Amino acid sequence: MGESERIPVGIIGASGYGGVQLVRLLLEHPQVEIAYLGGKGSAGKPYWDLYPHLSHLVNLTVEPIDLEVVASRCQVVFLGLPNGLACDMAPQLIAKGCKVLDLSADYRFRDLQTYTAWYNKDRSDTETAAKAVYGLPELYRTEIQSASLIGCPGCYPTASLMALSPLLKQGLILPETAIIDAKSGTSGGGRQEKIHLLLAEAEGSLGAYGVAKHRHTPEIEQVCSDLAGHEVKVQFTPHLIPMVRGILSTVYASLRDPGLVRDDILTIYSAFYRSSPFVKILPHGIYPQTKWAWGTNLCYIGIETDPRTDRVIVLSAIDNLMKGQAGQAVQCLNLMMGWEETLGLPQLSFYP
Amino acid sequence: MGESERIPVGIIGASGYGGVQLVRLLLEHPQVEIAYLGGKGSAGKPYWDLYPHLSHLVNLTVEPIDLEVVASRCQVVFLGLPNGLACDMAPQLIAKGCKVLDLSADYRFRDLQTYTAWYNKDRSDTETAAKAVYGLPELYRTEIQSASLIGCPGCYPTASLMALSPLLKQGLILPETAIIDAKSGTSGGGRQEKIHLLLAEAEGSLGAYGVAKHRHTPEIEQVCSDLAGHEVKVQFTPHLIPMVRGILSTVYASLRDPGLVRDDILTIYSAFYRSSPFVKILPHGIYPQTKWAWGTNLCYIGIETDPRTDRVIVLSAIDNLMKGQAGQAVQCLNLMMGWEETLGLPQLSFYP
Amino acid sequence: MGESERIPVGIIGASGYGGVQLVRLLLEHPQVEIAYLGGKGSAGKPYWDLYPHLSHLVNLTVEPIDLEVVASRCQVVFLGLPNGLACDMAPQLIAKGCKVLDLSADYRFRDLQTYTAWYNKDRSDTETAAKAVYGLPELYRTEIQSASLIGCPGCYPTASLMALSPLLKQGLILPETAIIDAKSGTSGGGRQEKIHLLLAEAEGSLGAYGVAKHRHTPEIEQVCSDLAGHEVKVQFTPHLIPMVRGILSTVYASLRDPGLVRDDILTIYSAFYRSSPFVKILPHGIYPQTKWAWGTNLCYIGIETDPRTDRVIVLSAIDNLMKGQAGQAVQCLNLMMGWEETLGLPQLSFYP
Amino acid sequence: MGESERIPVGIIGASGYGGVQLVRLLLEHPQVEIAYLGGKGSAGKPYWDLYPHLSHLVNLTVEPIDLEVVASRCQVVFLGLPNGLACDMAPQLIAKGCKVLDLSADYRFRDLQTYTAWYNKDRSDTETAAKAVYGLPELYRTEIQSASLIGCPGCYPTASLMALSPLLKQGLILPETAIIDAKSGTSGGGRQEKIHLLLAEAEGSLGAYGVAKHRHTPEIEQVCSDLAGHEVKVQFTPHLIPMVRGILSTVYASLRDPGLVRDDILTIYSAFYRSSPFVKILPHGIYPQTKWAWGTNLCYIGIETDPRTDRVIVLSAIDNLMKGQAGQAVQCLNLMMGWEETLGLPQLSFYP
């Protein structure tokens, strides 16, 4: 396939960390070309002014957000904007024939009342929202293939659901006992000027936030309820870790059948993820390090059972900006376009 | 009190991180003087050869371990050795009239069978062990005051028990639902040449270890069972965090009475720790950062309840080398000697 | 001296890192009490709202900046404001009888034209500026003792001048060959919401900034010229290091007499700093680590000569927020008040 | 080219950081296949036992070092061993027809007396050593193309020479004024169990080492002398930075012609590196961040002149394990085999 046949794609909201990961991935993706980079605060600037290390590879200028222009130039549009903005743009872009992948929370919820309750914004795009597919390929691969609008999952939900799904789907645990203790690097907070994200504040320290009220909770619960076949409430606690990238989710749940041992569960996970090229189930006694996933679209999963307490403990590690955000969006793009699922997505980290 | 009236103390195993914290604290403690520093591998070296930043303050040489010499020179001896060595030394030191504070696991267990099961070492010092007091002043202050042998708690148990104790003591939770997700800086691994503790390996990464089998589990359970009045099993999972110092314990448990709200529990904690000068209960919605405790003997505690799940979540932060180790040992010393509990112990961190 | 006899001091600009270090130090200083904390953006907030770890120790509220109020309440005022503001306040405070210690650049320059050239601000407080003393006690101890206005040195100049001064004072080097390659933790950038100070940006990375044009250059040169007895120009390059605190200055210069060896120079440094309790000259072959100075007012100095190139290399390490800022200001206060120079100033770091 | 036509390559000393980078790069290199991984301490272990994140990609076992076996199976052999071992193996491998790329210091020196003087090892492989080419493609591209033995440069010399070479080659500076202040992440110390490389020691700290005596000095000087056409001595000081990867070299030198300005020098550098695809000269006022090069084979160079001091300051940033080690070795391999110089070598970092 020649250069001229590449699919033109655009990114609205290209200046943040999600944006720059998308730029990075799409530059090396063999089937696409970046036809538009848009932003509000940085409109008019050469893109390498934001990210000088790209000066030899990207000579695009950040353009103002004009949906007419975007739609005329791009077949696919990624939206990397703060919550509450995509829902005003996606309907128009779709009406103009674009496929849309939204990285915000706007199209993650089947029930817009849940969205409104947790995100404090009323929504009128009910019709568009009804078409959106939750972009977690390991669970919704078929739906994604035929979708024109993807609500890309949050970083924490991705890591947490990868760990929890087989247990819920197979009915192995008592759902109400599920506790997710999640830990994230600070890039999850975005390229935003916030005091608590300064190196001087965050380095050498560790703390929880959003305890019992983080907005990723209903997103996790929506999928868990899907899998369990009834409404599920989970306990979810995020923590900020003094590192740039990576999420580790430590998931606890009580086994329905205490006779189940680690090997049984390993087998079940391997089967569940058999067709999922980015999921790596680790052998006995090996627990994932987030750095193993750095820069890749992989999810590493380690499993342990505790015969003393009849619980299963599942650990999942991802790169929050890749499998937790931009990488997963490209994975969805591959599926939507009928390309190989792994196209253009790194599977091999640099280590250390 | 004049210089000559200071109590002479010794440290066996002075070369590690526990040792150097003790040296740091005892140098500024108004009632003691360091009369002996002992070690095996570093015997014969000036102490500042191990820690050059102390060259202007410590001119002692590390001496070989000779218990006769130690006992003749010191009224109090701190043991900072690997597990399984203190139990061979403490009986002799006590017989010679020394007070002993052991930083290893050797004297933490009331039931030596538990020790043997988890630490793979048979013990013959039953009589000595029976006299040992578990050195967590917030729970065993009175016993410590009259003890001659202290088994200083592990770092994880300290953080975890500070968070859990009021709940168990007051019967507020279903004990079997308690889950402790703990996170520690790498100094908890000691000044040891281990690959996984290298900056190149641990920096920028995060992982669990010892899942469902860490040796601090039975130590936590022993105290929990004490408080609950019946045998309690807890789920305990430690994680290695890319930072030097600090432990955060995130503790989850189901409330016995779902009507209990955060304010009730804050009140109960404040009452429970009323006479404990190192415990700081944080106001609503503030969760502890480990860096706040850096270099101090403090334990910060934050509390949240989740009405959606009827759970309480308690977060406790300490400096693993201070309240989690050397600082707590000095706190015990103060109690044993009848001095003010806070003597010589920092309560104010440098931040950031 | 009783509590009631403590000297009342105030801090204008208490919300930044310099401010919180001052609060930390003054809280434990035996001769002062904090009578006023002032700020602009944070006026009206309880101080612990900015720094929750202090909630058990500080119950002051940040007040608006009203110089009448400040002067009526405080004998000594620390100014921790951005450059260009102190010069509007200091004249009034001094006129009202306060002693003033300014942490900004406003009173560091003897020649206000230099200030104006590098800081782009015209000045009319010539008379006040003429009274200001440069607050580097190791060089200007006597002048500080009788001063009422101190221009506290920048962090880089402090580290660099500690390393260079004996060489220049004794005429050991060719001044024009002096090169200062300085490295600082990110707290030197202040508690400011800046993208490049985010952990996600600065962690795991390293770069220079302000090459050949950093504002600390003329400050260093002013003192170097003083010491050399003629105008000296130095090369100064600052670098941002992925750590919170600490500055290392690596200073290179060609020896006037190539016959001079390391031991000679060690002897000269030891003599030069004989009466300076915070300077620690390291023995042969030991080079300072910034972490050794963490939280203290110390400056560690290591020295090497290179017989292959006839150069001397001097390495100095300080905590940029202590000896490089707040600690040094308190050291100056001690001298101004006739107290012991080391009063209330830590000399012993926690390590690691 | 089909899978079966790939060139078989081997790595002796595959367990260290150099080894794992080579494995990472060669796995994705389109023209080679890894036919042998050898090691001493880890012989007999599956390779993923050392690096579990590779378990889905590498199923090779580390084999004992048997040169017969290696040569029979591999056309090209990388040696990733401690200094002083390659010189015993390379002659045999070359005699058996292998091309050899040595990552140690053994074949970096034209004059074995220099090697012996700095590395304390006598050498008898004079004939083999005479054939070795210094593997810095930007300077010795032609020689590398026809070489059968490459002495791959050290990490510091790579960064430093990339910065210095155009200045020396064009005679723009006074060579004896050259000072190299270099800063490296801790992975440069290798996957070795050393106290000073522990996170607990190195994190949050910064220091120099090997001042005036580091072994990379003669290696830098050898090339500088080549370029200058006469013997050159440089001042080289390495520093350990609390980060995993990356080297920044800050190079200072006095301009021969003080009239030269930054733009002139930028032009000269651009011309000098015109045919070097991995060198990126940064525009005015932009200085390199080491993280920009993370995981790539790039070298970013920033340039400044100081009209106040008539000096030029050049800053170069590389990934010490890539352009500074394994990446550069693969770059040499590409040249030796007549492949495109950039084949299989990343040019685009993940950021942040």
mmCIF file of N, CA, C and O in Angstrom, chain B residues 17 20-21 24 27-28 48 51-54 56-57 191 203 244-245 280 283 286 291-292 294-295 298 300 321-322 346-352, chain C residues 17 20-21 24 27-28 48 51-54 56-57 187 191 203 244-245 280 283 286 291-292 294-295 298 300 321-322 346-352:
data_model
loop_
_atom_site.group_PDB
_atom_site.id
_atom_site.type_symbol
_atom_site.label_atom_id
_atom_site.label_comp_id
_atom_site.label_asym_id
_atom_site.label_seq_id
_atom_site.Cartn_x
_atom_site.Cartn_y
_atom_site.Cartn_z
ATOM 1 N N TYR B 17 20.473 0.219 57.428
ATOM 2 C CA TYR B 17 19.667 1.434 57.509
ATOM 3 C C TYR B 17 19.039 1.619 58.887
ATOM 4 O O TYR B 17 18.918 2.740 59.379
ATOM 5 N N VAL B 20 21.890 3.056 61.056
ATOM 6 C CA VAL B 20 22.267 4.464 60.876
ATOM 7 C C VAL B 20 21.155 5.402 61.339
ATOM 8 O O VAL B 20 21.427 6.519 61.802
ATOM 9 N N GLN B 21 19.897 4.958 61.295
ATOM 10 C CA GLN B 21 18.826 5.780 61.855
ATOM 11 C C GLN B 21 18.974 5.874 63.370
ATOM 12 O O GLN B 21 18.782 6.933 63.965
ATOM 13 N N ARG B 24 21.729 8.209 64.140
ATOM 14 C CA ARG B 24 21.222 9.572 63.924
ATOM 15 C C ARG B 24 20.381 10.066 65.107
ATOM 16 O O ARG B 24 20.560 11.180 65.598
ATOM 17 N N LEU B 27 22.399 10.188 68.611
ATOM 18 C CA LEU B 27 23.348 11.305 68.673
ATOM 19 C C LEU B 27 22.667 12.569 69.187
ATOM 20 O O LEU B 27 23.291 13.392 69.845
ATOM 21 N N GLU B 28 21.407 12.745 68.857
ATOM 22 C CA GLU B 28 20.713 13.964 69.280
ATOM 23 C C GLU B 28 19.800 13.737 70.478
ATOM 24 O O GLU B 28 19.094 14.648 70.894
ATOM 25 N N TRP B 48 32.270 6.293 59.935
ATOM 26 C CA TRP B 48 32.026 7.251 58.846
ATOM 27 C C TRP B 48 32.517 6.729 57.499
ATOM 28 O O TRP B 48 32.213 7.314 56.456
ATOM 29 N N TYR B 51 29.292 5.706 56.273
ATOM 30 C CA TYR B 51 28.387 6.846 56.090
ATOM 31 C C TYR B 51 29.194 8.144 56.199
ATOM 32 O O TYR B 51 29.230 8.767 57.262
ATOM 33 N N PRO B 52 29.845 8.526 55.100
ATOM 34 C CA PRO B 52 30.782 9.664 55.155
ATOM 35 C C PRO B 52 30.138 10.967 55.629
ATOM 36 O O PRO B 52 30.831 11.839 56.135
ATOM 37 N N HIS B 53 28.805 11.105 55.457
ATOM 38 C CA HIS B 53 28.188 12.367 55.875
ATOM 39 C C HIS B 53 28.223 12.540 57.389
ATOM 40 O O HIS B 53 27.930 13.616 57.901
ATOM 41 N N LEU B 54 28.558 11.481 58.122
ATOM 42 C CA LEU B 54 28.629 11.571 59.582
ATOM 43 C C LEU B 54 30.039 11.834 60.087
ATOM 44 O O LEU B 54 30.263 11.872 61.298
ATOM 45 N N HIS B 56 31.849 14.258 60.596
ATOM 46 C CA HIS B 56 32.103 15.330 61.561
ATOM 47 C C HIS B 56 31.429 15.087 62.908
ATOM 48 O O HIS B 56 31.603 15.864 63.836
ATOM 49 N N LEU B 57 30.660 14.005 62.997
ATOM 50 C CA LEU B 57 29.858 13.801 64.211
ATOM 51 C C LEU B 57 30.129 12.482 64.917
ATOM 52 O O LEU B 57 29.863 12.350 66.105
ATOM 53 N N ARG B 191 20.046 -2.147 53.420
ATOM 54 C CA ARG B 191 21.228 -1.773 52.626
ATOM 55 C C ARG B 191 21.875 -3.044 52.097
ATOM 56 O O ARG B 191 22.978 -3.423 52.501
ATOM 57 N N GLU B 203 13.269 2.050 39.892
ATOM 58 C CA GLU B 203 12.808 3.388 39.523
ATOM 59 C C GLU B 203 11.797 3.301 38.375
ATOM 60 O O GLU B 203 11.971 2.529 37.429
ATOM 61 N N VAL B 244 12.440 6.172 48.313
ATOM 62 C CA VAL B 244 13.368 5.665 49.322
ATOM 63 C C VAL B 244 12.641 5.255 50.599
ATOM 64 O O VAL B 244 12.797 4.142 51.088
ATOM 65 N N ARG B 245 11.858 6.172 51.137
ATOM 66 C CA ARG B 245 11.274 5.974 52.462
ATOM 67 C C ARG B 245 9.771 6.123 52.441
ATOM 68 O O ARG B 245 9.226 6.867 51.641
ATOM 69 N N LYS B 280 -1.447 11.300 64.281
ATOM 70 C CA LYS B 280 -2.167 12.485 63.838
ATOM 71 C C LYS B 280 -3.352 12.049 62.971
ATOM 72 O O LYS B 280 -3.163 11.537 61.861
ATOM 73 N N PRO B 283 -8.191 15.611 59.283
ATOM 74 C CA PRO B 283 -9.591 16.025 59.140
ATOM 75 C C PRO B 283 -10.222 15.450 57.863
ATOM 76 O O PRO B 283 -9.537 14.910 56.988
ATOM 77 N N ILE B 286 -9.003 14.652 53.939
ATOM 78 C CA ILE B 286 -7.543 14.749 53.751
ATOM 79 C C ILE B 286 -6.948 13.376 53.972
ATOM 80 O O ILE B 286 -7.193 12.736 54.998
ATOM 81 N N LYS B 291 5.255 11.435 52.445
ATOM 82 C CA LYS B 291 6.341 12.400 52.629
ATOM 83 C C LYS B 291 6.123 13.292 53.850
ATOM 84 O O LYS B 291 7.084 13.848 54.382
ATOM 85 N N TRP B 292 4.874 13.431 54.261
ATOM 86 C CA TRP B 292 4.624 14.238 55.460
ATOM 87 C C TRP B 292 5.315 13.651 56.685
ATOM 88 O O TRP B 292 5.646 14.373 57.625
ATOM 89 N N TRP B 294 8.132 11.843 56.607
ATOM 90 C CA TRP B 294 9.553 11.633 56.315
ATOM 91 C C TRP B 294 10.454 12.163 57.446
ATOM 92 O O TRP B 294 10.382 13.336 57.803
ATOM 93 N N GLY B 295 11.268 11.289 57.988
ATOM 94 C CA GLY B 295 12.226 11.716 59.014
ATOM 95 C C GLY B 295 11.630 11.913 60.387
ATOM 96 O O GLY B 295 12.329 12.305 61.316
ATOM 97 N N LEU B 298 6.123 10.163 63.306
ATOM 98 C CA LEU B 298 4.671 10.325 63.243
ATOM 99 C C LEU B 298 3.980 9.219 62.445
ATOM 100 O O LEU B 298 4.578 8.574 61.582
ATOM 101 N N TYR B 300 0.426 9.394 60.315
ATOM 102 C CA TYR B 300 -0.749 10.154 59.879
ATOM 103 C C TYR B 300 -1.848 9.176 59.459
ATOM 104 O O TYR B 300 -1.570 8.196 58.740
ATOM 105 N N LEU B 321 11.516 3.727 58.206
ATOM 106 C CA LEU B 321 12.745 3.594 58.987
ATOM 107 C C LEU B 321 12.656 4.282 60.351
ATOM 108 O O LEU B 321 13.527 4.113 61.187
ATOM 109 N N MET B 322 11.593 5.068 60.542
ATOM 110 C CA MET B 322 11.451 5.792 61.819
ATOM 111 C C MET B 322 10.338 5.132 62.658
ATOM 112 O O MET B 322 10.612 4.238 63.420
ATOM 113 N N PRO B 346 11.931 13.334 66.242
ATOM 114 C CA PRO B 346 11.408 14.421 65.407
ATOM 115 C C PRO B 346 9.913 14.270 65.142
ATOM 116 O O PRO B 346 9.404 13.166 64.939
ATOM 117 N N GLN B 347 9.219 15.417 65.152
ATOM 118 C CA GLN B 347 7.782 15.425 64.883
ATOM 119 C C GLN B 347 7.437 16.353 63.729
ATOM 120 O O GLN B 347 6.277 16.663 63.507
ATOM 121 N N LEU B 348 8.440 16.828 63.040
ATOM 122 C CA LEU B 348 8.199 17.857 62.057
ATOM 123 C C LEU B 348 9.087 17.556 60.849
ATOM 124 O O LEU B 348 10.304 17.621 60.936
ATOM 125 N N SER B 349 8.458 17.223 59.765
ATOM 126 C CA SER B 349 9.212 16.840 58.577
ATOM 127 C C SER B 349 9.699 18.056 57.817
ATOM 128 O O SER B 349 9.135 19.134 57.923
ATOM 129 N N PHE B 350 10.757 17.856 57.045
ATOM 130 C CA PHE B 350 11.060 18.811 55.998
ATOM 131 C C PHE B 350 10.151 18.488 54.829
ATOM 132 O O PHE B 350 9.940 17.339 54.499
ATOM 133 N N TYR B 351 9.601 19.492 54.255
ATOM 134 C CA TYR B 351 8.742 19.297 53.090
ATOM 135 C C TYR B 351 9.001 20.451 52.162
ATOM 136 O O TYR B 351 9.058 21.577 52.645
ATOM 137 N N PRO B 352 9.124 20.300 50.897
ATOM 138 C CA PRO B 352 8.935 19.057 50.150
ATOM 139 C C PRO B 352 10.219 18.211 50.192
ATOM 140 O O PRO B 352 11.252 18.680 50.535
ATOM 141 N N TYR C 17 8.055 27.404 48.910
ATOM 142 C CA TYR C 17 8.970 26.456 49.554
ATOM 143 C C TYR C 17 9.915 27.161 50.517
ATOM 144 O O TYR C 17 10.256 26.627 51.572
ATOM 145 N N VAL C 20 7.804 27.752 53.708
ATOM 146 C CA VAL C 20 7.533 26.601 54.576
ATOM 147 C C VAL C 20 8.805 26.103 55.259
ATOM 148 O O VAL C 20 8.751 25.581 56.380
ATOM 149 N N GLN C 21 9.974 26.283 54.621
ATOM 150 C CA GLN C 21 11.220 25.938 55.303
ATOM 151 C C GLN C 21 11.448 26.869 56.494
ATOM 152 O O GLN C 21 11.860 26.443 57.566
ATOM 153 N N ARG C 24 9.168 25.858 59.244
ATOM 154 C CA ARG C 24 9.729 24.641 59.859
ATOM 155 C C ARG C 24 10.866 24.967 60.826
ATOM 156 O O ARG C 24 10.911 24.467 61.956
ATOM 157 N N LEU C 27 9.767 27.337 63.907
ATOM 158 C CA LEU C 27 8.972 26.616 64.905
ATOM 159 C C LEU C 27 9.861 25.933 65.937
ATOM 160 O O LEU C 27 9.489 25.806 67.102
ATOM 161 N N GLU C 28 11.031 25.477 65.517
ATOM 162 C CA GLU C 28 11.918 24.761 66.448
ATOM 163 C C GLU C 28 13.055 25.640 66.943
ATOM 164 O O GLU C 28 13.932 25.165 67.663
ATOM 165 N N TRP C 48 -2.191 25.538 57.490
ATOM 166 C CA TRP C 48 -2.122 24.084 57.284
ATOM 167 C C TRP C 48 -2.974 23.647 56.080
ATOM 168 O O TRP C 48 -2.866 22.500 55.638
ATOM 169 N N TYR C 51 -0.246 23.322 53.761
ATOM 170 C CA TYR C 51 0.682 22.260 54.145
ATOM 171 C C TYR C 51 0.049 21.424 55.251
ATOM 172 O O TYR C 51 0.311 21.654 56.438
ATOM 173 N N PRO C 52 -0.809 20.468 54.870
ATOM 174 C CA PRO C 52 -1.588 19.729 55.876
ATOM 175 C C PRO C 52 -0.741 18.991 56.906
ATOM 176 O O PRO C 52 -1.218 18.730 58.005
ATOM 177 N N HIS C 53 0.518 18.666 56.555
ATOM 178 C CA HIS C 53 1.336 17.924 57.529
ATOM 179 C C HIS C 53 1.672 18.782 58.739
ATOM 180 O O HIS C 53 2.156 18.267 59.739
ATOM 181 N N LEU C 54 1.422 20.092 58.649
ATOM 182 C CA LEU C 54 1.717 20.972 59.774
ATOM 183 C C LEU C 54 0.500 21.234 60.657
ATOM 184 O O LEU C 54 0.565 22.012 61.601
ATOM 185 N N HIS C 56 -0.921 19.901 63.037
ATOM 186 C CA HIS C 56 -0.827 19.738 64.494
ATOM 187 C C HIS C 56 0.125 20.738 65.134
ATOM 188 O O HIS C 56 0.255 20.769 66.344
ATOM 189 N N LEU C 57 0.796 21.549 64.331
ATOM 190 C CA LEU C 57 1.836 22.421 64.879
ATOM 191 C C LEU C 57 1.627 23.902 64.600
ATOM 192 O O LEU C 57 2.153 24.749 65.304
ATOM 193 N N SER C 187 12.944 21.660 43.272
ATOM 194 C CA SER C 187 12.305 22.564 44.236
ATOM 195 C C SER C 187 12.870 23.972 44.100
ATOM 196 O O SER C 187 12.239 24.928 44.547
ATOM 197 N N ARG C 191 7.286 26.558 44.372
ATOM 198 C CA ARG C 191 5.990 25.867 44.336
ATOM 199 C C ARG C 191 5.114 26.550 43.286
ATOM 200 O O ARG C 191 4.111 27.192 43.612
ATOM 201 N N GLU C 203 10.960 13.990 35.713
ATOM 202 C CA GLU C 203 11.443 12.700 36.199
ATOM 203 C C GLU C 203 12.129 11.924 35.075
ATOM 204 O O GLU C 203 11.654 11.912 33.936
ATOM 205 N N VAL C 244 14.170 16.263 44.264
ATOM 206 C CA VAL C 244 13.474 17.382 44.891
ATOM 207 C C VAL C 244 14.437 18.460 45.376
ATOM 208 O O VAL C 244 14.309 19.628 45.045
ATOM 209 N N ARG C 245 15.406 18.047 46.166
ATOM 210 C CA ARG C 245 16.275 19.008 46.844
ATOM 211 C C ARG C 245 17.737 18.745 46.570
ATOM 212 O O ARG C 245 18.142 17.611 46.354
ATOM 213 N N LYS C 280 31.890 21.522 55.794
ATOM 214 C CA LYS C 280 32.578 20.271 56.067
ATOM 215 C C LYS C 280 33.480 19.933 54.879
ATOM 216 O O LYS C 280 32.982 19.611 53.792
ATOM 217 N N PRO C 283 37.604 14.400 53.375
ATOM 218 C CA PRO C 283 38.962 13.870 53.202
ATOM 219 C C PRO C 283 39.213 13.422 51.760
ATOM 220 O O PRO C 283 38.303 13.319 50.951
ATOM 221 N N ILE C 286 37.009 11.567 48.687
ATOM 222 C CA ILE C 286 35.574 11.501 48.966
ATOM 223 C C ILE C 286 34.920 12.747 48.382
ATOM 224 O O ILE C 286 35.350 13.870 48.641
ATOM 225 N N LYS C 291 22.592 14.327 48.947
ATOM 226 C CA LYS C 291 21.671 13.811 49.966
ATOM 227 C C LYS C 291 22.259 13.911 51.371
ATOM 228 O O LYS C 291 21.510 13.927 52.354
ATOM 229 N N TRP C 292 23.576 13.967 51.454
ATOM 230 C CA TRP C 292 24.184 14.114 52.785
ATOM 231 C C TRP C 292 23.751 15.416 53.457
ATOM 232 O O TRP C 292 23.721 15.512 54.680
ATOM 233 N N TRP C 294 20.833 16.992 52.895
ATOM 234 C CA TRP C 294 19.374 17.079 52.888
ATOM 235 C C TRP C 294 18.834 17.495 54.267
ATOM 236 O O TRP C 294 19.084 16.830 55.272
ATOM 237 N N GLY C 295 18.099 18.588 54.297
ATOM 238 C CA GLY C 295 17.460 19.017 55.535
ATOM 239 C C GLY C 295 18.385 19.712 56.510
ATOM 240 O O GLY C 295 17.965 20.072 57.605
ATOM 241 N N LEU C 298 24.237 22.430 56.163
ATOM 242 C CA LEU C 298 25.639 22.127 55.874
ATOM 243 C C LEU C 298 26.006 22.381 54.415
ATOM 244 O O LEU C 298 25.156 22.358 53.521
ATOM 245 N N TYR C 300 28.954 20.539 52.139
ATOM 246 C CA TYR C 300 30.054 19.577 52.037
ATOM 247 C C TYR C 300 30.923 19.946 50.835
ATOM 248 O O TYR C 300 30.397 20.243 49.751
ATOM 249 N N LEU C 321 17.216 24.461 49.593
ATOM 250 C CA LEU C 321 16.196 25.181 50.363
ATOM 251 C C LEU C 321 16.677 25.535 51.776
ATOM 252 O O LEU C 321 16.023 26.292 52.474
ATOM 253 N N MET C 322 17.823 24.967 52.173
ATOM 254 C CA MET C 322 18.328 25.236 53.529
ATOM 255 C C MET C 322 19.542 26.175 53.439
ATOM 256 O O MET C 322 19.377 27.369 53.485
ATOM 257 N N PRO C 346 19.620 22.459 61.733
ATOM 258 C CA PRO C 346 20.030 21.051 61.706
ATOM 259 C C PRO C 346 21.399 20.857 61.064
ATOM 260 O O PRO C 346 21.734 21.522 60.082
ATOM 261 N N GLN C 347 22.162 19.938 61.647
ATOM 262 C CA GLN C 347 23.490 19.621 61.106
ATOM 263 C C GLN C 347 23.622 18.145 60.804
ATOM 264 O O GLN C 347 24.726 17.666 60.556
ATOM 265 N N LEU C 348 22.548 17.431 60.858
ATOM 266 C CA LEU C 348 22.635 15.984 60.756
ATOM 267 C C LEU C 348 21.461 15.512 59.903
ATOM 268 O O LEU C 348 20.305 15.639 60.297
ATOM 269 N N SER C 349 21.782 14.990 58.753
ATOM 270 C CA SER C 349 20.742 14.581 57.823
ATOM 271 C C SER C 349 20.193 13.210 58.176
ATOM 272 O O SER C 349 20.849 12.420 58.841
ATOM 273 N N PHE C 350 18.958 12.972 57.753
ATOM 274 C CA PHE C 350 18.502 11.602 57.691
ATOM 275 C C PHE C 350 19.067 10.997 56.423
ATOM 276 O O PHE C 350 19.077 11.645 55.371
ATOM 277 N N TYR C 351 19.545 9.800 56.508
ATOM 278 C CA TYR C 351 20.079 9.108 55.347
ATOM 279 C C TYR C 351 19.720 7.652 55.493
ATOM 280 O O TYR C 351 19.858 7.133 56.579
ATOM 281 N N PRO C 352 19.257 6.965 54.518
ATOM 282 C CA PRO C 352 19.149 7.406 53.123
ATOM 283 C C PRO C 352 17.843 8.179 52.907
ATOM 284 O O PRO C 352 16.953 8.117 53.695
#
